[in-house]
XYZ file of N, CA and C in Angstrom:
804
model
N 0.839 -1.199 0.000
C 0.000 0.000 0.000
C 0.872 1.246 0.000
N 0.184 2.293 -0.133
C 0.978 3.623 -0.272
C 1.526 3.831 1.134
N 1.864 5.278 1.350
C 3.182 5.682 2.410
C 1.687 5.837 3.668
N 1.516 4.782 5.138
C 0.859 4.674 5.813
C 0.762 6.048 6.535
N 1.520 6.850 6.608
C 1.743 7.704 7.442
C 0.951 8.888 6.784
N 1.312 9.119 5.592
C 0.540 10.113 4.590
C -1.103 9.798 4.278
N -1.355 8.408 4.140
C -2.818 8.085 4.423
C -3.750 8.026 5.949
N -2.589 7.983 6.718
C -3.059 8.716 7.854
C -3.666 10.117 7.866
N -2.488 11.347 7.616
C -2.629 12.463 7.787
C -3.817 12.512 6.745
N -4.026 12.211 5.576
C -5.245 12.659 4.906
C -6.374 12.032 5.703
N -6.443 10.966 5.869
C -7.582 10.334 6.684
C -7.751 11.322 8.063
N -7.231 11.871 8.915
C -7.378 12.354 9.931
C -7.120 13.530 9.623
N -7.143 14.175 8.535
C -7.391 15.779 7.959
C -8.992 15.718 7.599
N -9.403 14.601 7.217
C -10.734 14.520 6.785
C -11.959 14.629 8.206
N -11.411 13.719 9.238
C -11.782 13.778 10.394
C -11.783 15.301 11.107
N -10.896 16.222 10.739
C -10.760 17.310 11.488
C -11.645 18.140 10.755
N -11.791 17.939 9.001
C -12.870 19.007 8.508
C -14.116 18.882 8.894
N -14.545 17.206 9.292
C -15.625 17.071 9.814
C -15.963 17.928 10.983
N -15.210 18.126 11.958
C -15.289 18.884 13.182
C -15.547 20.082 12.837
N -15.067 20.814 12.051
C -14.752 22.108 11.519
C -16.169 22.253 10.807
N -17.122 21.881 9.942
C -18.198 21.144 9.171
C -18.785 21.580 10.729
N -18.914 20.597 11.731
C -20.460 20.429 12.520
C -20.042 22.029 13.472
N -18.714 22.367 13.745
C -18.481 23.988 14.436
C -18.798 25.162 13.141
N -19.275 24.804 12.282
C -19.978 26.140 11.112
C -21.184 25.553 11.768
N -21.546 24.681 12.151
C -23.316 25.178 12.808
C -23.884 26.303 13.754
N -22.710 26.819 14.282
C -22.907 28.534 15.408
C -23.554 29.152 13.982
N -22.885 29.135 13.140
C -23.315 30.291 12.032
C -25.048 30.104 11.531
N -25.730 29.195 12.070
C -27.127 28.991 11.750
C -27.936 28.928 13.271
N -27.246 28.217 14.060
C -28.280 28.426 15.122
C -27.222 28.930 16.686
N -27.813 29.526 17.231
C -27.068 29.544 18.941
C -27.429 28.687 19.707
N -28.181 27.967 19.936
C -28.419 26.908 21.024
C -28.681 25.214 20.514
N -28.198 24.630 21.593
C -28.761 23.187 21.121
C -29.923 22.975 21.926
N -30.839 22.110 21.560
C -31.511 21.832 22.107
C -31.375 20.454 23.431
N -31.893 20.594 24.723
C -30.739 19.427 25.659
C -31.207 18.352 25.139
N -32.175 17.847 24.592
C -32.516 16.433 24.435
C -31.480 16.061 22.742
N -31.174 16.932 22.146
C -30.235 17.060 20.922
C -29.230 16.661 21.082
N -28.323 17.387 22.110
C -27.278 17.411 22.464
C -26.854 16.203 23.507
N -28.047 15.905 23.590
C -27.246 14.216 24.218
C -27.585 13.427 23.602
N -28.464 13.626 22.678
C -28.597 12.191 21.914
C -26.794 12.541 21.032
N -26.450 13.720 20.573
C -24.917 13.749 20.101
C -24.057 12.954 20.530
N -24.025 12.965 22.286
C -22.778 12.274 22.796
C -23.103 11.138 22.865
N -24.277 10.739 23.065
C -24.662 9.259 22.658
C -24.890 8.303 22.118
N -24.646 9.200 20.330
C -24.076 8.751 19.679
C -22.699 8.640 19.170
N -21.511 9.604 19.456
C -20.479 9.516 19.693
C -19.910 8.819 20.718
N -20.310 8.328 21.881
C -19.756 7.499 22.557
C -20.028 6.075 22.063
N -21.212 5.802 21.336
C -21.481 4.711 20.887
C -20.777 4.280 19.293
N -20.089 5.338 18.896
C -19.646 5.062 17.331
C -17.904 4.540 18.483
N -17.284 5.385 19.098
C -16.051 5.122 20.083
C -16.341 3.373 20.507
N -17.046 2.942 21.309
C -17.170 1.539 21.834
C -16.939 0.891 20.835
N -17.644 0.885 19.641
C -17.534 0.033 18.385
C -16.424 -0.363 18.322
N -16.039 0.680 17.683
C -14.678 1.321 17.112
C -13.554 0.558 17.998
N -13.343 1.042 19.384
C -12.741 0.191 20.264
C -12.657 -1.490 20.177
N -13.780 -1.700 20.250
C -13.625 -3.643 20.027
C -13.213 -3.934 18.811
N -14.180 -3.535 17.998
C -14.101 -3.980 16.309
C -12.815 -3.761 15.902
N -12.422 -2.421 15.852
C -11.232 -2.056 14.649
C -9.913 -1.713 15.766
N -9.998 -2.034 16.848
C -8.744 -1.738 17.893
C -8.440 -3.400 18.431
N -9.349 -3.877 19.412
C -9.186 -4.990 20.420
C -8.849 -6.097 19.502
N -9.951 -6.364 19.076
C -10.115 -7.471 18.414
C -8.848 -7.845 17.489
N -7.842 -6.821 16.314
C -7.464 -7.576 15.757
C -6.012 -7.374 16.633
N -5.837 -6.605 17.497
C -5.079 -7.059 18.424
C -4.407 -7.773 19.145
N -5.708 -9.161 19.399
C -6.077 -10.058 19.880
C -5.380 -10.932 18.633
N -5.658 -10.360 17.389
C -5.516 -11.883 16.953
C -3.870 -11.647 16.550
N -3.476 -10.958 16.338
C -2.175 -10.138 15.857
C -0.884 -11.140 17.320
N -1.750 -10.487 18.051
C -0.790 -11.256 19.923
C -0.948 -12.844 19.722
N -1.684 -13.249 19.347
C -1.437 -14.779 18.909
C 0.022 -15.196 18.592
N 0.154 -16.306 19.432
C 1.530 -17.091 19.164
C 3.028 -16.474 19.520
N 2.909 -15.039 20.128
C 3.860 -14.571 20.911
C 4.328 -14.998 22.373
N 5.553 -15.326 23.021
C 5.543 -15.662 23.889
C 4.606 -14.840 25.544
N 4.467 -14.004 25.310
C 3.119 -13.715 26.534
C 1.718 -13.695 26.054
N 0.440 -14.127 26.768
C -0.593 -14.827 25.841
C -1.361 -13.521 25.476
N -1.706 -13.377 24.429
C -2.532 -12.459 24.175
C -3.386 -11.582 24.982
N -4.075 -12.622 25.959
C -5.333 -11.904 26.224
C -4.184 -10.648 27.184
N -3.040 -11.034 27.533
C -1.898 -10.468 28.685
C -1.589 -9.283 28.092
N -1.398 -9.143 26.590
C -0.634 -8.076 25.539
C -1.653 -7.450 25.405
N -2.691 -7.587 25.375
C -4.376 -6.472 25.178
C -4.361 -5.857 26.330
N -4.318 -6.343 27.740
C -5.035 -5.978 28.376
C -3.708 -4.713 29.195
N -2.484 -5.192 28.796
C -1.403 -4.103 28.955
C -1.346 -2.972 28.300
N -1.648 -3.033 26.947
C -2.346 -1.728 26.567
C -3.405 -0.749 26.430
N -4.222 -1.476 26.604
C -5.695 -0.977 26.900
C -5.827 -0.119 28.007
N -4.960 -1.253 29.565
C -4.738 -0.380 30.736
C -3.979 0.774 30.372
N -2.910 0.874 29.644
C -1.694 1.798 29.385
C -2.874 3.238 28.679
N -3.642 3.033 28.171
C -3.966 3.618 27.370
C -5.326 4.765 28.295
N -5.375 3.833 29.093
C -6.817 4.732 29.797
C -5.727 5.584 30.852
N -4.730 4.780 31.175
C -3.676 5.782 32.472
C -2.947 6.655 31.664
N -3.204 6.885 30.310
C -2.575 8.134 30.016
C -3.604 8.854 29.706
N -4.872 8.849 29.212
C -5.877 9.471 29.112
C -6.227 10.078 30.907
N -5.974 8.896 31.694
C -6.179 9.465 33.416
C -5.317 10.725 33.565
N -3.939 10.421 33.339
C -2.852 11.121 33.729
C -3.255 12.561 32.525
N -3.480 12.718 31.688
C -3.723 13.962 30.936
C -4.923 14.902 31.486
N -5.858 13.619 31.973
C -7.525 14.362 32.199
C -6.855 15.488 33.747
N -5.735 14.750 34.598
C -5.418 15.555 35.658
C -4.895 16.634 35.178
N -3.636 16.530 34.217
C -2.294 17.820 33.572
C -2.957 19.110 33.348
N -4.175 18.600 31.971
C -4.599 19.312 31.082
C -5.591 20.293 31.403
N -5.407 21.474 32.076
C -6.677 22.239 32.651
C -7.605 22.293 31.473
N -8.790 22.070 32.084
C -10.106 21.719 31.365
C -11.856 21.952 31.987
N -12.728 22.338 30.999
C -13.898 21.913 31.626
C -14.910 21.681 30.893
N -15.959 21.286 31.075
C -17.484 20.687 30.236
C -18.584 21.407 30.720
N -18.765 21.853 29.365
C -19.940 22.216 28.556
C -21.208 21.985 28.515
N -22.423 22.108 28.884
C -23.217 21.269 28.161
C -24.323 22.724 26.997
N -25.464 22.297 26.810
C -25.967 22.691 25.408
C -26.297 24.309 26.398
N -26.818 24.677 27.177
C -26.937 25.734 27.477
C -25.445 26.479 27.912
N -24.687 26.208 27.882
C -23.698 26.903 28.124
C -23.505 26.488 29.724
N -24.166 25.916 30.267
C -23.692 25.843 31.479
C -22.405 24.806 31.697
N -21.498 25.388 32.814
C -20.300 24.053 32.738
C -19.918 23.297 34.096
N -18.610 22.862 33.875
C -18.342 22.254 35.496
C -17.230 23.037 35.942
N -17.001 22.409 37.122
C -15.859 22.908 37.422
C -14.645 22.983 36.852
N -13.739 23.781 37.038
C -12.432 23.377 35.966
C -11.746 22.547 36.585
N -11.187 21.596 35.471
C -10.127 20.084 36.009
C -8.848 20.110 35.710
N -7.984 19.206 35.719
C -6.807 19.714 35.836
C -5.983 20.693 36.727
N -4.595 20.902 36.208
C -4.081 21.837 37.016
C -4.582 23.117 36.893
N -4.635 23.763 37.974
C -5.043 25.316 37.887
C -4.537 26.125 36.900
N -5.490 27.067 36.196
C -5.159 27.960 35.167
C -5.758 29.037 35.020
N -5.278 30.002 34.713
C -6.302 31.381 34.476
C -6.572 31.673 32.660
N -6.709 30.775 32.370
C -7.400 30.751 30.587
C -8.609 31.095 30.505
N -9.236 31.831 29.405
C -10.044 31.914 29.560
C -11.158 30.677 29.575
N -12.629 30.797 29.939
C -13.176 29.264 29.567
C -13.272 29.024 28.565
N -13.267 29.617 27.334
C -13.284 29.176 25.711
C -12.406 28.484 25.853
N -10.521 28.445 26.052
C -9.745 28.048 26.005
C -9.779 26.438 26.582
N -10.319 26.819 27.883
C -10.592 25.694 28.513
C -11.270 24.467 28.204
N -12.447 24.691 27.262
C -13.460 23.985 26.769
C -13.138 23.393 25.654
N -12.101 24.344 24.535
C -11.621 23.599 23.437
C -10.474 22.151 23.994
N -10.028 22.693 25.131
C -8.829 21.559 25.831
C -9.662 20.557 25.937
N -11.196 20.863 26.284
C -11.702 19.422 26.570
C -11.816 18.551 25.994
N -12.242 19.163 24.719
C -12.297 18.468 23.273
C -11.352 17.901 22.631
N -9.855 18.631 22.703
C -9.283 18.352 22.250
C -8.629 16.691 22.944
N -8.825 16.998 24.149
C -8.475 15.505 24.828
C -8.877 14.110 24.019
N -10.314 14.294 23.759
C -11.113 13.336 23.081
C -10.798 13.048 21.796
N -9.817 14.118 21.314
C -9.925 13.809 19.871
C -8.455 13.067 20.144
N -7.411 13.479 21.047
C -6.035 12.343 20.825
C -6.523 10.957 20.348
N -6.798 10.277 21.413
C -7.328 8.439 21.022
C -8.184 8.784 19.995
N -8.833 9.250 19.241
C -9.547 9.291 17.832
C -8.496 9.235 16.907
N -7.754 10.276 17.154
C -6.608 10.580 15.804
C -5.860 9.120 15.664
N -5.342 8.849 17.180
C -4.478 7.671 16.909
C -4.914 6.296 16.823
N -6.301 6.207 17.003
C -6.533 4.920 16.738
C -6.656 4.549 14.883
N -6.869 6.415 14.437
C -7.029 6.039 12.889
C -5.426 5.834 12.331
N -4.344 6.157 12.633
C -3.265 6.482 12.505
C -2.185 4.972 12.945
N -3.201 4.563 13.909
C -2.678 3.052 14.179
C -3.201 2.012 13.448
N -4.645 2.391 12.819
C -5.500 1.044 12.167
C -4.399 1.525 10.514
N -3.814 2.312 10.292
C -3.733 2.482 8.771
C -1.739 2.302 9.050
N -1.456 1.975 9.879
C -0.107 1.650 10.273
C -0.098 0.083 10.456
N -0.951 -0.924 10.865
C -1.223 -1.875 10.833
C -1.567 -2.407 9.630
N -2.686 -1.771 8.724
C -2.425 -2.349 7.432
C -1.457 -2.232 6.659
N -0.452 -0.867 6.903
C 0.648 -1.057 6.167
C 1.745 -2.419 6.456
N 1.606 -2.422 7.533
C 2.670 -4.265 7.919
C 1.744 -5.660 7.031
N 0.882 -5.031 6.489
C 0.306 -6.327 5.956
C -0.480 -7.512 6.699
N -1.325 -6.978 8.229
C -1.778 -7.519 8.594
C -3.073 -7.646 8.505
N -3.431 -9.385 8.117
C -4.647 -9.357 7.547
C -6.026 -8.783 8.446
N -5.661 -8.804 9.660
C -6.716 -8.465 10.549
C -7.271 -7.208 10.407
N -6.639 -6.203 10.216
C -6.722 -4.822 9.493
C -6.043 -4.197 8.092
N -7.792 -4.331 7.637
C -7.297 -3.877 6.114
C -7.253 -2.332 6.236
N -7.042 -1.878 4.892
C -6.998 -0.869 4.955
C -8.151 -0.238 4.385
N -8.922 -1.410 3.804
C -10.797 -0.277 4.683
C -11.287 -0.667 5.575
N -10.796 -1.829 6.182
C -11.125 -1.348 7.764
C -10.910 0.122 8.512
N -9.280 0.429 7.880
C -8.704 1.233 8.450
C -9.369 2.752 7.946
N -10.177 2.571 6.845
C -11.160 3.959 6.332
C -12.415 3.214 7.082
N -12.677 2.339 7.754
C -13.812 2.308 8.428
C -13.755 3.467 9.356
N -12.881 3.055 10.091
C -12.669 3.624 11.362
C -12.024 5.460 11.246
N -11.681 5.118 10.478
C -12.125 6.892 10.040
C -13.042 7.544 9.612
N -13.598 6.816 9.303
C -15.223 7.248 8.305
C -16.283 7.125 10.061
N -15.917 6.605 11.248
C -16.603 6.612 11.898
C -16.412 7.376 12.873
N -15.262 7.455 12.965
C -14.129 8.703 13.680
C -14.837 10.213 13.460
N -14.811 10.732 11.672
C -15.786 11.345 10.871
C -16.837 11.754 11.356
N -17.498 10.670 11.386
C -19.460 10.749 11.929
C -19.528 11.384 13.217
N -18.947 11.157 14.555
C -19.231 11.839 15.497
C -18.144 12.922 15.625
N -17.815 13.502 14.770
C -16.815 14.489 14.945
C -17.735 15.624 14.501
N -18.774 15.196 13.498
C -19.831 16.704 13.260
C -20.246 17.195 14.351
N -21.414 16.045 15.168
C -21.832 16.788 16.397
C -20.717 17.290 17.167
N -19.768 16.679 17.258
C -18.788 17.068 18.097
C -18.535 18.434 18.278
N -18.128 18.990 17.030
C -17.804 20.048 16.661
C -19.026 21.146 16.808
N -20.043 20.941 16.619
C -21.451 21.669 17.167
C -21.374 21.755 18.409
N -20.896 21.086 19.620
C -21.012 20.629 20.645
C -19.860 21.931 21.504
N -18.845 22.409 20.637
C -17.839 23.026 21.076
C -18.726 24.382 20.728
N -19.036 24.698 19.499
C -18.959 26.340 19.259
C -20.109 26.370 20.035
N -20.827 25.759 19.617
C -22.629 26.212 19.526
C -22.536 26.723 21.118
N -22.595 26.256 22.534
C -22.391 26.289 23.818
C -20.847 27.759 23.755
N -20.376 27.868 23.414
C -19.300 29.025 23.015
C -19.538 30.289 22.722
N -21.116 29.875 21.728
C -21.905 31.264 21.345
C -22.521 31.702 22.281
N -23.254 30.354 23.285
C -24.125 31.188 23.981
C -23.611 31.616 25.461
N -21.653 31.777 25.454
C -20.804 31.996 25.972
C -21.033 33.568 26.036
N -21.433 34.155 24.462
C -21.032 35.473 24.276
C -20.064 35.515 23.353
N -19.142 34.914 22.484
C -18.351 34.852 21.969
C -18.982 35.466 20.566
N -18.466 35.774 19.712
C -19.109 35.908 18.246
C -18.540 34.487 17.698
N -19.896 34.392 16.361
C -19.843 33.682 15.558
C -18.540 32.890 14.964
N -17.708 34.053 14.652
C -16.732 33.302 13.987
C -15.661 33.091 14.942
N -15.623 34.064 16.030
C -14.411 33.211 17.163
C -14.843 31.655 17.631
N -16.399 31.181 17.914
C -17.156 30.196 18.143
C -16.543 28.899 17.088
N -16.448 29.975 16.063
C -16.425 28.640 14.766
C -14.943 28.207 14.753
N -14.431 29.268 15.268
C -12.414 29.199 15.010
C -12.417 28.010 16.330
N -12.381 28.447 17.777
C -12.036 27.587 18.883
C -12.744 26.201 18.015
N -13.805 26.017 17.473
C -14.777 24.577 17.511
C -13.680 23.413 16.781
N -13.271 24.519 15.690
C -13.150 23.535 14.788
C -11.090 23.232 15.156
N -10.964 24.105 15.946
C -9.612 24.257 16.707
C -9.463 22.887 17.594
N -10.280 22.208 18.017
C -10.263 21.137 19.272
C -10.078 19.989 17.985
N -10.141 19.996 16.941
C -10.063 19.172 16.387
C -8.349 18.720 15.464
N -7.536 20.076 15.307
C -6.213 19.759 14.882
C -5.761 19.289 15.777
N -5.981 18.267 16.780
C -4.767 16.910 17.777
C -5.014 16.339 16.841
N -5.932 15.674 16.240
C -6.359 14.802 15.355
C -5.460 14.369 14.569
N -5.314 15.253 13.129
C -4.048 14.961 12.394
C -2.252 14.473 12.999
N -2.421 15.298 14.000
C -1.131 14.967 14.857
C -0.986 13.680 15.225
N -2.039 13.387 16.052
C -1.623 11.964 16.862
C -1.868 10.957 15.437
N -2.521 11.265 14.654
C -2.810 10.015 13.607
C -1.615 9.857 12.642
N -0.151 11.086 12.669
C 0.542 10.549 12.005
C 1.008 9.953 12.556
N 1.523 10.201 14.348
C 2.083 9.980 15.248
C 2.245 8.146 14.885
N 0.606 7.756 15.093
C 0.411 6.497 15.831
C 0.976 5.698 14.248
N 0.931 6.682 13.431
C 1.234 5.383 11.979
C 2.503 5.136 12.030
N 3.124 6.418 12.698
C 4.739 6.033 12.397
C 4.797 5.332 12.815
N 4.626 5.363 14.555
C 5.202 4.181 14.738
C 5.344 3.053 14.808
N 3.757 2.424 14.602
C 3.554 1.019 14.509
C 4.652 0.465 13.007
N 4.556 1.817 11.917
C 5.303 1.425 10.644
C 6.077 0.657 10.711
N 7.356 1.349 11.885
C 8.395 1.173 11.611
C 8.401 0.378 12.838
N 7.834 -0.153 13.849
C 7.885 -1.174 14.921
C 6.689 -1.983 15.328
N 7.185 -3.237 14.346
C 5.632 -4.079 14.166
C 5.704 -4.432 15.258
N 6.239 -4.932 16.236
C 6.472 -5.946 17.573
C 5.364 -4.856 18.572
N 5.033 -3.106 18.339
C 4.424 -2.812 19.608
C 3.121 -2.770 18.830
N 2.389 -3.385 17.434
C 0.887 -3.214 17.084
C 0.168 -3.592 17.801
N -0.108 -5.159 18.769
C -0.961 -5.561 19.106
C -0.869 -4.474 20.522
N -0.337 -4.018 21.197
C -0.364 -3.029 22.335
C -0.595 -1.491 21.950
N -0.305 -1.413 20.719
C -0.593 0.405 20.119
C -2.188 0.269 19.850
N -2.657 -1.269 19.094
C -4.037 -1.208 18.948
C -4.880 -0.677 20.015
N -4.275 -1.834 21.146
C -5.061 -2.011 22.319
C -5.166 -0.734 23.470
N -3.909 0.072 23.275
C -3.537 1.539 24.019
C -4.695 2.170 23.011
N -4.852 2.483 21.796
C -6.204 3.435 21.869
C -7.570 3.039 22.091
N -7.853 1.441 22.044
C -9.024 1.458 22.445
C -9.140 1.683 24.496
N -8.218 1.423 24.971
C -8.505 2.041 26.393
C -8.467 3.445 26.403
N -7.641 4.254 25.671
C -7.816 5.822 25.776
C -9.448 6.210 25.468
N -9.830 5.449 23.651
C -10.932 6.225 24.303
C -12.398 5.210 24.835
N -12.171 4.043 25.275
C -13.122 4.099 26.465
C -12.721 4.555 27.370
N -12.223 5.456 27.834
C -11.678 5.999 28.966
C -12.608 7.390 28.818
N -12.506 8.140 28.021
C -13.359 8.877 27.406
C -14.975 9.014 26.959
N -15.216 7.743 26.819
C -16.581 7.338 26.631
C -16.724 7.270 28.071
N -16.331 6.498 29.128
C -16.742 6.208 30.144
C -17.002 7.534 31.382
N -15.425 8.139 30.982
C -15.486 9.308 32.169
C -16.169 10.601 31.550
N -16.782 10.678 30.594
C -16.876 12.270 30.093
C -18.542 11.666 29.037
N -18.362 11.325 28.371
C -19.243 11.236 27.233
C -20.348 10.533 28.143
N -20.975 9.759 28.572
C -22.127 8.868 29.257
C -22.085 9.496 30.355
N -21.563 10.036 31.271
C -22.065 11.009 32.046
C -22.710 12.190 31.557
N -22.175 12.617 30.477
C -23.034 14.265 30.387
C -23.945 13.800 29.229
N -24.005 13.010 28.917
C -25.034 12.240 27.821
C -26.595 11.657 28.568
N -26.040 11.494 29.996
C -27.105 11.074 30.865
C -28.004 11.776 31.864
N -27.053 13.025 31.639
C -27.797 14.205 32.459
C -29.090 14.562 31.815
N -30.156 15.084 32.356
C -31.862 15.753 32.046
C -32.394 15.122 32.035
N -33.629 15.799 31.712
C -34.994 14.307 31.879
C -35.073 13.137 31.688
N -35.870 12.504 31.593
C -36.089 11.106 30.786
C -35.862 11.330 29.236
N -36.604 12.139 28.787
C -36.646 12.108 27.559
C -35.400 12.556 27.092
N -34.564 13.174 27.275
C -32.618 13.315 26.895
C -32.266 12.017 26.971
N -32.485 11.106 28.668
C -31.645 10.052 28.444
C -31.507 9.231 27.842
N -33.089 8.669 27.478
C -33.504 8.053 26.104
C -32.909 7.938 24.886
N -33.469 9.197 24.621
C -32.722 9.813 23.393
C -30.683 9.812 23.435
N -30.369 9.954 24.755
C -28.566 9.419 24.389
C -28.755 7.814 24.795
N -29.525 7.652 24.950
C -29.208 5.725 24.761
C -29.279 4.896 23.674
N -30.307 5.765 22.922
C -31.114 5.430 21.265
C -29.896 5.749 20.711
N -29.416 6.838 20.821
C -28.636 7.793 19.758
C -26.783 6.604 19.659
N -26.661 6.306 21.714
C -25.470 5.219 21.371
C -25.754 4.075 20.581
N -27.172 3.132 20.808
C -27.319 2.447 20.148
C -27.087 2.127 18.389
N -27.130 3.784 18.008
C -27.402 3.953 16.703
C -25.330 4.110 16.434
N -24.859 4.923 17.162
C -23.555 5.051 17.002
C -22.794 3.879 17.143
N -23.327 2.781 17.556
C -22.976 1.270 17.739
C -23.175 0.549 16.760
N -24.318 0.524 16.374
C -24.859 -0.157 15.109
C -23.936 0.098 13.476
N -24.166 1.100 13.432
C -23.242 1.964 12.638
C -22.032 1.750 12.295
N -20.998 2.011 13.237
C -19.809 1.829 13.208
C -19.482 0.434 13.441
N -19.902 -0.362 13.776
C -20.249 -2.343 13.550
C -20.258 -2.839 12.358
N -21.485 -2.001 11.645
C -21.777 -2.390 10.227
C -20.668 -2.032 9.390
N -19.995 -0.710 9.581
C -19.186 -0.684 8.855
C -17.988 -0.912 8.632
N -17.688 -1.366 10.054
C -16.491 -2.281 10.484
C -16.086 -3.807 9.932
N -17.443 -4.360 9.958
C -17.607 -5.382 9.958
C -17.883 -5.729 7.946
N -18.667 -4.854 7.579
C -18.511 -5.402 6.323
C -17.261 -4.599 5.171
N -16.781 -3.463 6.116
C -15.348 -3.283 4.903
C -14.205 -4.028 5.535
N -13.828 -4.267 6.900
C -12.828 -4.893 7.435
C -13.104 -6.246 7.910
């Protein structure tokens, strides 16, 4: 196949316009609606889980086959590795969350005097590391020629990466506007949380490229980063409001599950 690293960066340039795409939604409306805005993360946390087993764990799993420590041992070392650096960042990285009215939390991380725009794009941007690199690792893996991940698997998982990166990106400005911010500073920070993306996705191609021996643990390190992410951030604020929000983010994961399965499953 072509140069893995360069089909990375386009694949996870595509992922970042998506973000950039759902943060031009300030320019049509200022508010989300709350039952909207969690069916968003609930479907983005549910396209992430997929994504995690299907196009991370799994061929992981089969990749660690026949190495002297047993597989299930080599998954579960990176997976852990992968949520304790997502832990260890969620502390570093001063940060805070959003939800559709603009209301937020406390700030996390180390203390900072940023403004909260600043703060809020950090949040995002957290979420998007394990996105970038799990696409950057699935298209570094097909470059070694492993059959477990092709390389439309490896546009699966960008193409699903993609899908919840629109709301995503709505999710940053839109709550930004009703910050007070103007339109186009709204649209700049939104679509701003989304350049880690390209970064970590060349990151993760290099290096599996050029060091096949750490794939089955590079797989398995982004699917713990981002269930780590799904777990601590996305299904909590996906579960907040009435009945009728929570619903609607349970439907909406279901659908982000389904989805990214199907398309996992029948290109890879």
């Amino acid at each position: 196949m072509d140069n893995p690293v360069l089909l990375a960066l386009a694949a996870t340039t595509g992922t970042w316009l998506l973000t950039a795409a759902g943060a031009s939604m300030v320019f049509f409306f200022k508010k989300i609606r709350p039952h909207v805005f969690n069916a968003m993360l609930g479907f983005a946390a549910g396209v992430m889980v997929a994504a995690s087993f299907w196009s991370l764990l799994a061929p992981a799993l089969e990749m660690a086959q026949g190495r002297a420590i047993p597989a299930w041992m080599i998954a579960a070392i990176g997976f852990i590795g992968g949520a304790l650096f997502l832990l260890a960042a969620d502390h570093l990285l001063p940060h805070i969350h959003m939800g559709p009215e603009g209301g937020q939390s406390q700030a996390e991380g180390v203390h900072s005097k940023l403004r909260r725009s600043i703060l809020l794009v950090f949040s995002i941007t957290l979420h998007n590391i394990p996105e970038g690199l799990a696409v950057g690792v699935a298209f570094g893996a097909a470059a070694n020629g492993m059959s477990e991940v092709t390389v439309l698997g490896a546009m699966a998982v960008a193409i699903g990466i993609g899908l919840q990166n629109f709301p995503e990106g709505a999710a940053v400005s839109i709550p930004l506007r009703r910050e007070g911010l103007s339109r186009s500073k709204s649209f700049f920070y939104g679509q701003a949380s989304g350049i880690v993306e390209p970064i970590a996705g060349v990151i993760g191609a290099a290096l599996v490229s050029s060091m096949q021996a750490i794939l089955p643990y590079a797989l398995a390190f982004a699917a713990g980063a981002m269930i780590y992410v799904v777990v601590e951030e996305l299904i909590p604020e996906a579960q907040s409001g009435d009945h009728q929000s929570t619903h609607l983010a349970t439907m909406g994961c279901i659908a982000g599950f389904t989805i990214m399965m199907m398309m996992d499953v029948a290109l890879g």
